[in-house]
C-alpha cells in the first residue's frame, strides 16, 4: 500500500495535465452566422476591382446590380427588394456603410431571398456575387456593358473593373469540368432549349482564366471543352460567334458562353469602356 501511494505521488504533473486537458473542452457557440459560399450548380458574376477596394466595390456593385435588376426584370426583381438593404447615399461615413453591408451579408434570411449575394473570396481584387432567378448572368452583364458602351459619359461605377458572368459553377476537377461543360454548352451548341442563337454551324473560341490553381493544365481544359462542343462547330480564335469563358479560382470552376461582341465591349471591363485610352493593369 505504501509503495502504491509513493508511485502515485511520483507523477503529480500527469494528473494535473489530465485535468487541464479535460477543462479545454467547450460547448460550441450556437449564435454562429451563415457564411455564403460557392456551391456546385450555382450561377453568378465574378468581378475585379482596384487593390484594397474590395469592400467599397461590394457596396457599389450590390446597389448597381439591384438597380439594373429592377430595370430589366421589373416586378420580379422588386419582390426581392425588401430582402436586400439599400446602401445608397454612401459618402459621409464609408466605414459605417461597409460594416452595415457586412452585417447585411451575414443575415441568413436575406440570403435566401436576395437576387445578388456577395461571397467572400480570399483573393485580392476579386469578388463573387451569387445570383438567383430571374437573373441570367450572361444576358445581365451583357446589358450592363452594352448600355455603358452606348453612353460612356454617364459613369456609374468607381471601383469595379471587369465583370465575368458564370452560367454554372462547379469544383475545379476533371469530373466537374465535364459536368459543368455539358450543362452550359449543350443549350447553345446542340439546341437543348438554347434561346440566344439559332443552332447552326458556328465558329467558337475557348478562353480559360486560372488563379491560384495548379491541378488542371490550361491546354487540357481547352482540349476537353473543345471535344464537348464537337461538330459541326469549328474553332476560330479571332472571328468567333461564341466565346466559352472558363474561370478557375483555386478549387472552384465556372463556365459561360458569351457573344461575338465580347472584344468590342472591352471584355466586359467597365473601367476600359468608360476610358478606353486609359488602360490600368488588373491586380
PDB file of C-alpha atoms in Angstrom:
ATOM      1  CA  UNK A   1       0.000   0.000   0.000  1.00  0.00           C
ATOM      2  CA  UNK A   2       2.787   2.389   0.956  1.00  0.00           C
ATOM      3  CA  UNK A   3       4.542   1.567  -2.294  1.00  0.00           C
ATOM      4  CA  UNK A   4       1.377   2.359  -4.315  1.00  0.00           C
ATOM      5  CA  UNK A   5       0.983   5.735  -2.606  1.00  0.00           C
ATOM      6  CA  UNK A   6       4.590   6.528  -3.355  1.00  0.00           C
ATOM      7  CA  UNK A   7       4.169   5.684  -7.065  1.00  0.00           C
ATOM      8  CA  UNK A   8       1.103   7.929  -7.339  1.00  0.00           C
ATOM      9  CA  UNK A   9       2.903  10.846  -5.749  1.00  0.00           C
ATOM     10  CA  UNK A  10       5.814  10.490  -8.168  1.00  0.00           C
ATOM     11  CA  UNK A  11       3.695  11.746 -11.092  1.00  0.00           C
ATOM     12  CA  UNK A  12       1.627  14.668  -9.801  1.00  0.00           C
ATOM     13  CA  UNK A  13       2.141  16.539 -13.072  1.00  0.00           C
ATOM     14  CA  UNK A  14       0.449  13.766 -15.087  1.00  0.00           C
ATOM     15  CA  UNK A  15      -2.706  14.067 -13.007  1.00  0.00           C
ATOM     16  CA  UNK A  16      -2.813  17.865 -13.306  1.00  0.00           C
ATOM     17  CA  UNK A  17      -2.265  17.687 -17.085  1.00  0.00           C
ATOM     18  CA  UNK A  18      -5.197  15.305 -17.451  1.00  0.00           C
ATOM     19  CA  UNK A  19      -7.416  17.668 -15.514  1.00  0.00           C
ATOM     20  CA  UNK A  20      -6.308  20.623 -17.645  1.00  0.00           C
ATOM     21  CA  UNK A  21      -6.946  18.640 -20.821  1.00  0.00           C
ATOM     22  CA  UNK A  22     -10.499  17.940 -19.718  1.00  0.00           C
ATOM     23  CA  UNK A  23     -11.103  21.616 -18.979  1.00  0.00           C
ATOM     24  CA  UNK A  24     -10.171  22.578 -22.536  1.00  0.00           C
ATOM     25  CA  UNK A  25     -13.443  21.240 -23.940  1.00  0.00           C
ATOM     26  CA  UNK A  26     -16.043  23.947 -24.527  1.00  0.00           C
ATOM     27  CA  UNK A  27     -19.660  23.869 -25.605  1.00  0.00           C
ATOM     28  CA  UNK A  28     -19.899  25.106 -29.245  1.00  0.00           C
ATOM     29  CA  UNK A  29     -21.437  28.523 -29.668  1.00  0.00           C
ATOM     30  CA  UNK A  30     -24.943  28.443 -31.080  1.00  0.00           C
ATOM     31  CA  UNK A  31     -25.116  32.023 -32.335  1.00  0.00           C
ATOM     32  CA  UNK A  32     -22.941  31.433 -35.432  1.00  0.00           C
ATOM     33  CA  UNK A  33     -23.726  33.345 -38.615  1.00  0.00           C
ATOM     34  CA  UNK A  34     -24.341  31.854 -42.022  1.00  0.00           C
ATOM     35  CA  UNK A  35     -21.436  32.495 -44.405  1.00  0.00           C
ATOM     36  CA  UNK A  36     -22.370  32.194 -48.085  1.00  0.00           C
ATOM     37  CA  UNK A  37     -20.143  30.040 -50.275  1.00  0.00           C
ATOM     38  CA  UNK A  38     -19.917  28.956 -53.899  1.00  0.00           C
ATOM     39  CA  UNK A  39     -21.521  25.552 -54.427  1.00  0.00           C
ATOM     40  CA  UNK A  40     -21.795  23.273 -57.488  1.00  0.00           C
ATOM     41  CA  UNK A  41     -24.783  24.313 -59.577  1.00  0.00           C
ATOM     42  CA  UNK A  42     -24.649  27.973 -58.540  1.00  0.00           C
ATOM     43  CA  UNK A  43     -24.688  30.807 -61.056  1.00  0.00           C
ATOM     44  CA  UNK A  44     -23.091  34.174 -60.525  1.00  0.00           C
ATOM     45  CA  UNK A  45     -20.810  37.002 -61.558  1.00  0.00           C
ATOM     46  CA  UNK A  46     -17.094  37.404 -60.929  1.00  0.00           C
ATOM     47  CA  UNK A  47     -15.874  40.973 -60.542  1.00  0.00           C
ATOM     48  CA  UNK A  48     -12.431  42.510 -60.286  1.00  0.00           C
ATOM     49  CA  UNK A  49     -11.656  45.812 -58.625  1.00  0.00           C
ATOM     50  CA  UNK A  50      -8.838  48.140 -57.619  1.00  0.00           C
ATOM     51  CA  UNK A  51      -6.449  46.818 -54.991  1.00  0.00           C
ATOM     52  CA  UNK A  52      -7.679  47.225 -51.393  1.00  0.00           C
ATOM     53  CA  UNK A  53     -11.104  48.392 -52.640  1.00  0.00           C
ATOM     54  CA  UNK A  54     -12.932  45.073 -52.252  1.00  0.00           C
ATOM     55  CA  UNK A  55     -15.288  46.368 -49.542  1.00  0.00           C
ATOM     56  CA  UNK A  56     -16.161  49.548 -51.401  1.00  0.00           C
ATOM     57  CA  UNK A  57     -16.666  47.617 -54.630  1.00  0.00           C
ATOM     58  CA  UNK A  58     -19.006  45.164 -52.902  1.00  0.00           C
ATOM     59  CA  UNK A  59     -21.205  48.014 -51.697  1.00  0.00           C
ATOM     60  CA  UNK A  60     -21.099  49.692 -55.096  1.00  0.00           C
ATOM     61  CA  UNK A  61     -21.963  46.568 -57.070  1.00  0.00           C
ATOM     62  CA  UNK A  62     -24.783  45.498 -54.791  1.00  0.00           C
ATOM     63  CA  UNK A  63     -26.613  48.760 -55.409  1.00  0.00           C
ATOM     64  CA  UNK A  64     -25.664  48.819 -59.083  1.00  0.00           C
ATOM     65  CA  UNK A  65     -26.878  45.258 -59.673  1.00  0.00           C
ATOM     66  CA  UNK A  66     -30.121  45.881 -57.772  1.00  0.00           C
ATOM     67  CA  UNK A  67     -30.808  48.956 -59.894  1.00  0.00           C
ATOM     68  CA  UNK A  68     -30.265  47.044 -63.138  1.00  0.00           C
ATOM     69  CA  UNK A  69     -32.340  44.113 -61.928  1.00  0.00           C
ATOM     70  CA  UNK A  70     -35.297  46.457 -61.394  1.00  0.00           C
ATOM     71  CA  UNK A  71     -34.710  47.934 -64.847  1.00  0.00           C
ATOM     72  CA  UNK A  72     -34.540  44.563 -66.637  1.00  0.00           C
ATOM     73  CA  UNK A  73     -36.818  42.288 -64.606  1.00  0.00           C
ATOM     74  CA  UNK A  74     -39.308  44.784 -63.185  1.00  0.00           C
ATOM     75  CA  UNK A  75     -41.737  43.321 -60.658  1.00  0.00           C
ATOM     76  CA  UNK A  76     -39.794  40.059 -60.400  1.00  0.00           C
ATOM     77  CA  UNK A  77     -36.808  41.986 -59.035  1.00  0.00           C
ATOM     78  CA  UNK A  78     -38.894  44.332 -56.908  1.00  0.00           C
ATOM     79  CA  UNK A  79     -40.373  41.398 -54.985  1.00  0.00           C
ATOM     80  CA  UNK A  80     -36.890  40.691 -53.631  1.00  0.00           C
ATOM     81  CA  UNK A  81     -36.051  44.293 -52.803  1.00  0.00           C
ATOM     82  CA  UNK A  82     -37.022  44.056 -49.134  1.00  0.00           C
ATOM     83  CA  UNK A  83     -34.509  41.248 -48.679  1.00  0.00           C
ATOM     84  CA  UNK A  84     -31.595  43.481 -49.607  1.00  0.00           C
ATOM     85  CA  UNK A  85     -30.855  46.564 -47.522  1.00  0.00           C
ATOM     86  CA  UNK A  86     -30.133  49.610 -49.663  1.00  0.00           C
ATOM     87  CA  UNK A  87     -26.665  51.089 -49.434  1.00  0.00           C
ATOM     88  CA  UNK A  88     -27.271  54.243 -51.427  1.00  0.00           C
ATOM     89  CA  UNK A  89     -26.029  57.535 -50.015  1.00  0.00           C
ATOM     90  CA  UNK A  90     -22.575  56.223 -49.166  1.00  0.00           C
ATOM     91  CA  UNK A  91     -20.492  59.345 -48.679  1.00  0.00           C
ATOM     92  CA  UNK A  92     -20.077  60.712 -45.156  1.00  0.00           C
ATOM     93  CA  UNK A  93     -19.074  57.576 -43.263  1.00  0.00           C
ATOM     94  CA  UNK A  94     -17.975  54.889 -45.696  1.00  0.00           C
ATOM     95  CA  UNK A  95     -16.633  52.586 -42.982  1.00  0.00           C
ATOM     96  CA  UNK A  96     -20.013  52.562 -41.252  1.00  0.00           C
ATOM     97  CA  UNK A  97     -21.688  51.684 -44.526  1.00  0.00           C
ATOM     98  CA  UNK A  98     -19.265  48.834 -45.181  1.00  0.00           C
ATOM     99  CA  UNK A  99     -19.830  47.456 -41.681  1.00  0.00           C
ATOM    100  CA  UNK A 100     -23.568  47.675 -42.202  1.00  0.00           C
ATOM    101  CA  UNK A 101     -23.172  45.854 -45.501  1.00  0.00           C
ATOM    102  CA  UNK A 102     -21.187  43.083 -43.856  1.00  0.00           C
ATOM    103  CA  UNK A 103     -23.906  42.671 -41.226  1.00  0.00           C
ATOM    104  CA  UNK A 104     -26.453  42.508 -44.013  1.00  0.00           C
ATOM    105  CA  UNK A 105     -24.407  39.872 -45.809  1.00  0.00           C
ATOM    106  CA  UNK A 106     -24.462  37.758 -42.648  1.00  0.00           C
ATOM    107  CA  UNK A 107     -28.248  37.871 -42.394  1.00  0.00           C
ATOM    108  CA  UNK A 108     -29.290  34.339 -43.335  1.00  0.00           C
ATOM    109  CA  UNK A 109     -32.879  35.348 -44.010  1.00  0.00           C
ATOM    110  CA  UNK A 110     -31.949  37.870 -46.682  1.00  0.00           C
ATOM    111  CA  UNK A 111     -29.591  35.398 -48.345  1.00  0.00           C
ATOM    112  CA  UNK A 112     -32.406  33.078 -49.296  1.00  0.00           C
ATOM    113  CA  UNK A 113     -34.329  35.897 -50.987  1.00  0.00           C
ATOM    114  CA  UNK A 114     -31.705  38.273 -52.392  1.00  0.00           C
ATOM    115  CA  UNK A 115     -31.042  38.246 -56.126  1.00  0.00           C
ATOM    116  CA  UNK A 116     -27.356  39.017 -55.530  1.00  0.00           C
ATOM    117  CA  UNK A 117     -25.387  37.573 -52.618  1.00  0.00           C
ATOM    118  CA  UNK A 118     -21.737  38.590 -52.178  1.00  0.00           C
ATOM    119  CA  UNK A 119     -19.410  35.705 -51.372  1.00  0.00           C
ATOM    120  CA  UNK A 120     -16.130  36.475 -49.630  1.00  0.00           C
ATOM    121  CA  UNK A 121     -13.219  35.346 -51.779  1.00  0.00           C
ATOM    122  CA  UNK A 122      -9.758  35.182 -50.237  1.00  0.00           C
ATOM    123  CA  UNK A 123      -8.091  36.562 -53.368  1.00  0.00           C
ATOM    124  CA  UNK A 124      -7.027  40.179 -53.725  1.00  0.00           C
ATOM    125  CA  UNK A 125      -9.106  42.328 -56.100  1.00  0.00           C
ATOM    126  CA  UNK A 126     -11.609  39.527 -56.793  1.00  0.00           C
ATOM    127  CA  UNK A 127     -15.290  39.428 -55.814  1.00  0.00           C
ATOM    128  CA  UNK A 128     -18.104  36.983 -56.499  1.00  0.00           C
ATOM    129  CA  UNK A 129     -21.858  37.532 -56.435  1.00  0.00           C
ATOM    130  CA  UNK A 130     -24.161  34.534 -56.426  1.00  0.00           C
ATOM    131  CA  UNK A 131     -27.303  35.159 -58.466  1.00  0.00           C
ATOM    132  CA  UNK A 132     -30.743  33.609 -58.496  1.00  0.00           C
ATOM    133  CA  UNK A 133     -33.661  33.660 -60.916  1.00  0.00           C
ATOM    134  CA  UNK A 134     -34.837  35.666 -62.744  1.00  0.00           C
ATOM    135  CA  UNK A 135     -31.255  36.951 -63.129  1.00  0.00           C
ATOM    136  CA  UNK A 136     -29.434  35.249 -66.007  1.00  0.00           C
ATOM    137  CA  UNK A 137     -25.756  36.247 -65.592  1.00  0.00           C
ATOM    138  CA  UNK A 138     -24.714  36.320 -69.264  1.00  0.00           C
ATOM    139  CA  UNK A 139     -27.553  38.481 -70.585  1.00  0.00           C
ATOM    140  CA  UNK A 140     -27.494  40.601 -67.411  1.00  0.00           C
ATOM    141  CA  UNK A 141     -23.799  41.506 -67.667  1.00  0.00           C
ATOM    142  CA  UNK A 142     -24.086  41.971 -71.434  1.00  0.00           C
ATOM    143  CA  UNK A 143     -26.882  44.501 -70.939  1.00  0.00           C
ATOM    144  CA  UNK A 144     -24.813  46.449 -68.397  1.00  0.00           C
ATOM    145  CA  UNK A 145     -21.762  46.572 -70.681  1.00  0.00           C
ATOM    146  CA  UNK A 146     -23.800  47.401 -73.777  1.00  0.00           C
ATOM    147  CA  UNK A 147     -25.572  50.279 -72.005  1.00  0.00           C
ATOM    148  CA  UNK A 148     -22.240  51.551 -70.698  1.00  0.00           C
ATOM    149  CA  UNK A 149     -20.693  51.358 -74.184  1.00  0.00           C
ATOM    150  CA  UNK A 150     -23.589  53.325 -75.693  1.00  0.00           C
ATOM    151  CA  UNK A 151     -23.447  56.017 -73.005  1.00  0.00           C
ATOM    152  CA  UNK A 152     -19.835  56.321 -71.857  1.00  0.00           C
ATOM    153  CA  UNK A 153     -20.327  59.823 -70.493  1.00  0.00           C
ATOM    154  CA  UNK A 154     -22.586  58.531 -67.712  1.00  0.00           C
ATOM    155  CA  UNK A 155     -20.083  56.896 -65.371  1.00  0.00           C
ATOM    156  CA  UNK A 156     -21.947  54.917 -62.729  1.00  0.00           C
ATOM    157  CA  UNK A 157     -19.197  52.900 -61.043  1.00  0.00           C
ATOM    158  CA  UNK A 158     -15.907  53.921 -59.426  1.00  0.00           C
ATOM    159  CA  UNK A 159     -14.233  50.766 -58.145  1.00  0.00           C
ATOM    160  CA  UNK A 160     -15.365  47.882 -60.352  1.00  0.00           C
ATOM    161  CA  UNK A 161     -13.288  46.813 -63.325  1.00  0.00           C
ATOM    162  CA  UNK A 162     -14.233  43.593 -65.110  1.00  0.00           C
ATOM    163  CA  UNK A 163     -17.492  41.642 -64.820  1.00  0.00           C
ATOM    164  CA  UNK A 164     -17.459  37.978 -65.837  1.00  0.00           C
ATOM    165  CA  UNK A 165     -20.790  36.112 -65.912  1.00  0.00           C
ATOM    166  CA  UNK A 166     -20.839  32.458 -64.892  1.00  0.00           C
ATOM    167  CA  UNK A 167     -23.770  30.325 -66.006  1.00  0.00           C
ATOM    168  CA  UNK A 168     -22.805  27.409 -63.805  1.00  0.00           C
ATOM    169  CA  UNK A 169     -20.263  26.726 -61.084  1.00  0.00           C
ATOM    170  CA  UNK A 170     -18.572  23.509 -60.043  1.00  0.00           C
ATOM    171  CA  UNK A 171     -15.478  22.028 -58.444  1.00  0.00           C
ATOM    172  CA  UNK A 172     -12.116  22.511 -60.129  1.00  0.00           C
ATOM    173  CA  UNK A 173     -11.500  18.919 -61.178  1.00  0.00           C
ATOM    174  CA  UNK A 174     -11.856  16.924 -64.395  1.00  0.00           C
ATOM    175  CA  UNK A 175     -15.147  15.267 -63.491  1.00  0.00           C
ATOM    176  CA  UNK A 176     -16.817  18.530 -62.531  1.00  0.00           C
ATOM    177  CA  UNK A 177     -15.371  20.275 -65.609  1.00  0.00           C
ATOM    178  CA  UNK A 178     -17.184  17.785 -67.818  1.00  0.00           C
ATOM    179  CA  UNK A 179     -20.454  18.075 -65.867  1.00  0.00           C
ATOM    180  CA  UNK A 180     -20.409  21.881 -65.962  1.00  0.00           C
ATOM    181  CA  UNK A 181     -19.416  21.941 -69.640  1.00  0.00           C
ATOM    182  CA  UNK A 182     -22.271  19.660 -70.692  1.00  0.00           C
ATOM    183  CA  UNK A 183     -24.815  21.754 -68.799  1.00  0.00           C
ATOM    184  CA  UNK A 184     -23.524  25.065 -70.211  1.00  0.00           C
ATOM    185  CA  UNK A 185     -22.574  24.098 -73.769  1.00  0.00           C
ATOM    186  CA  UNK A 186     -25.445  21.852 -74.795  1.00  0.00           C
ATOM    187  CA  UNK A 187     -28.186  24.524 -74.876  1.00  0.00           C
ATOM    188  CA  UNK A 188     -26.018  26.806 -77.015  1.00  0.00           C
ATOM    189  CA  UNK A 189     -24.283  24.408 -79.393  1.00  0.00           C
ATOM    190  CA  UNK A 190     -26.692  21.498 -79.608  1.00  0.00           C
ATOM    191  CA  UNK A 191     -30.124  23.072 -79.277  1.00  0.00           C
ATOM    192  CA  UNK A 192     -31.343  21.721 -75.931  1.00  0.00           C
ATOM    193  CA  UNK A 193     -33.503  24.693 -75.084  1.00  0.00           C
ATOM    194  CA  UNK A 194     -30.984  27.209 -76.445  1.00  0.00           C
ATOM    195  CA  UNK A 195     -32.529  30.646 -76.940  1.00  0.00           C
ATOM    196  CA  UNK A 196     -29.622  33.027 -77.629  1.00  0.00           C
ATOM    197  CA  UNK A 197     -28.749  31.992 -81.189  1.00  0.00           C
ATOM    198  CA  UNK A 198     -30.077  29.745 -83.902  1.00  0.00           C
ATOM    199  CA  UNK A 199     -28.338  26.400 -83.733  1.00  0.00           C
ATOM    200  CA  UNK A 200     -26.275  26.251 -86.922  1.00  0.00           C
ATOM    201  CA  UNK A 201     -22.627  25.711 -87.701  1.00  0.00           C
ATOM    202  CA  UNK A 202     -20.666  28.327 -85.785  1.00  0.00           C
ATOM    203  CA  UNK A 203     -17.101  29.345 -85.016  1.00  0.00           C
ATOM    204  CA  UNK A 204     -16.060  29.320 -81.384  1.00  0.00           C
ATOM    205  CA  UNK A 205     -13.093  30.031 -79.137  1.00  0.00           C
ATOM    206  CA  UNK A 206     -12.251  28.936 -75.609  1.00  0.00           C
ATOM    207  CA  UNK A 207     -10.627  31.242 -73.077  1.00  0.00           C
ATOM    208  CA  UNK A 208      -9.684  29.822 -69.653  1.00  0.00           C
ATOM    209  CA  UNK A 209      -8.532  32.013 -66.769  1.00  0.00           C
ATOM    210  CA  UNK A 210      -6.886  30.421 -63.736  1.00  0.00           C
ATOM    211  CA  UNK A 211      -5.813  31.904 -60.405  1.00  0.00           C
ATOM    212  CA  UNK A 212      -4.130  30.026 -57.581  1.00  0.00           C
ATOM    213  CA  UNK A 213      -4.865  26.684 -59.251  1.00  0.00           C
ATOM    214  CA  UNK A 214      -2.278  24.089 -60.302  1.00  0.00           C
ATOM    215  CA  UNK A 215      -4.234  20.835 -60.689  1.00  0.00           C
ATOM    216  CA  UNK A 216      -5.683  21.063 -64.199  1.00  0.00           C
ATOM    217  CA  UNK A 217      -3.498  22.298 -67.037  1.00  0.00           C
ATOM    218  CA  UNK A 218      -4.802  25.060 -69.310  1.00  0.00           C
ATOM    219  CA  UNK A 219      -4.274  23.053 -72.518  1.00  0.00           C
ATOM    220  CA  UNK A 220      -6.114  20.050 -71.074  1.00  0.00           C
ATOM    221  CA  UNK A 221      -9.095  22.255 -70.159  1.00  0.00           C
ATOM    222  CA  UNK A 222      -9.239  23.703 -73.675  1.00  0.00           C
ATOM    223  CA  UNK A 223      -8.997  20.294 -75.354  1.00  0.00           C
ATOM    224  CA  UNK A 224     -11.709  18.691 -73.222  1.00  0.00           C
ATOM    225  CA  UNK A 225     -14.146  21.577 -73.688  1.00  0.00           C
ATOM    226  CA  UNK A 226     -13.475  21.691 -77.452  1.00  0.00           C
ATOM    227  CA  UNK A 227     -14.274  17.969 -77.663  1.00  0.00           C
ATOM    228  CA  UNK A 228     -17.577  18.559 -75.867  1.00  0.00           C
ATOM    229  CA  UNK A 229     -18.530  21.388 -78.246  1.00  0.00           C
ATOM    230  CA  UNK A 230     -17.881  18.982 -81.107  1.00  0.00           C
ATOM    231  CA  UNK A 231     -19.103  19.039 -84.680  1.00  0.00           C
ATOM    232  CA  UNK A 232     -20.305  20.781 -86.804  1.00  0.00           C
ATOM    233  CA  UNK A 233     -18.756  23.747 -84.978  1.00  0.00           C
ATOM    234  CA  UNK A 234     -15.196  24.856 -85.720  1.00  0.00           C
ATOM    235  CA  UNK A 235     -12.529  26.770 -83.821  1.00  0.00           C
ATOM    236  CA  UNK A 236     -11.765  30.370 -84.789  1.00  0.00           C
ATOM    237  CA  UNK A 237      -9.768  32.318 -82.216  1.00  0.00           C
ATOM    238  CA  UNK A 238     -10.360  35.767 -83.736  1.00  0.00           C
ATOM    239  CA  UNK A 239     -13.667  35.776 -85.624  1.00  0.00           C
ATOM    240  CA  UNK A 240     -15.727  33.638 -83.285  1.00  0.00           C
ATOM    241  CA  UNK A 241     -19.506  33.618 -82.929  1.00  0.00           C
ATOM    242  CA  UNK A 242     -19.317  32.187 -79.416  1.00  0.00           C
ATOM    243  CA  UNK A 243     -16.653  32.526 -76.774  1.00  0.00           C
ATOM    244  CA  UNK A 244     -16.526  29.947 -73.975  1.00  0.00           C
ATOM    245  CA  UNK A 245     -15.286  31.591 -70.771  1.00  0.00           C
ATOM    246  CA  UNK A 246     -13.849  29.302 -68.098  1.00  0.00           C
ATOM    247  CA  UNK A 247     -12.746  30.773 -64.774  1.00  0.00           C
ATOM    248  CA  UNK A 248     -10.856  28.591 -62.311  1.00  0.00           C
ATOM    249  CA  UNK A 249     -10.085  30.129 -58.915  1.00  0.00           C
ATOM    250  CA  UNK A 250      -8.405  27.712 -56.519  1.00  0.00           C
ATOM    251  CA  UNK A 251     -10.849  24.800 -56.131  1.00  0.00           C
ATOM    252  CA  UNK A 252     -13.795  26.497 -57.882  1.00  0.00           C
ATOM    253  CA  UNK A 253     -14.666  26.392 -61.579  1.00  0.00           C
ATOM    254  CA  UNK A 254     -17.221  28.362 -63.573  1.00  0.00           C
ATOM    255  CA  UNK A 255     -18.250  28.500 -67.213  1.00  0.00           C
ATOM    256  CA  UNK A 256     -20.363  30.578 -69.586  1.00  0.00           C
ATOM    257  CA  UNK A 257     -20.786  31.293 -73.299  1.00  0.00           C
ATOM    258  CA  UNK A 258     -20.758  34.914 -74.461  1.00  0.00           C
ATOM    259  CA  UNK A 259     -21.415  36.500 -77.830  1.00  0.00           C
ATOM    260  CA  UNK A 260     -19.098  37.849 -80.535  1.00  0.00           C
ATOM    261  CA  UNK A 261     -19.118  41.458 -79.282  1.00  0.00           C
ATOM    262  CA  UNK A 262     -17.063  40.473 -76.224  1.00  0.00           C
ATOM    263  CA  UNK A 263     -13.958  42.203 -77.603  1.00  0.00           C
ATOM    264  CA  UNK A 264     -15.943  45.247 -78.734  1.00  0.00           C
ATOM    265  CA  UNK A 265     -17.244  45.611 -75.169  1.00  0.00           C
ATOM    266  CA  UNK A 266     -13.678  45.559 -73.841  1.00  0.00           C
ATOM    267  CA  UNK A 267     -14.039  42.026 -72.483  1.00  0.00           C
ATOM    268  CA  UNK A 268     -16.728  43.340 -70.137  1.00  0.00           C
ATOM    269  CA  UNK A 269     -14.263  45.667 -68.418  1.00  0.00           C
ATOM    270  CA  UNK A 270     -16.360  48.672 -67.374  1.00  0.00           C
ATOM    271  CA  UNK A 271     -13.321  50.785 -66.496  1.00  0.00           C
ATOM    272  CA  UNK A 272     -11.956  50.380 -70.029  1.00  0.00           C
ATOM    273  CA  UNK A 273     -15.333  51.061 -71.629  1.00  0.00           C
ATOM    274  CA  UNK A 274     -15.536  54.348 -69.728  1.00  0.00           C
ATOM    275  CA  UNK A 275     -11.939  55.291 -70.544  1.00  0.00           C
ATOM    276  CA  UNK A 276     -10.710  53.208 -73.494  1.00  0.00           C
ATOM    277  CA  UNK A 277      -7.445  55.147 -73.776  1.00  0.00           C
ATOM    278  CA  UNK A 278      -6.529  54.708 -70.112  1.00  0.00           C
ATOM    279  CA  UNK A 279      -5.784  51.040 -69.532  1.00  0.00           C
ATOM    280  CA  UNK A 280      -4.915  50.176 -65.955  1.00  0.00           C
ATOM    281  CA  UNK A 281      -3.410  46.781 -65.113  1.00  0.00           C
ATOM    282  CA  UNK A 282      -5.644  44.408 -63.150  1.00  0.00           C
ATOM    283  CA  UNK A 283      -4.170  43.016 -59.953  1.00  0.00           C
TER     284      UNK A 283
END
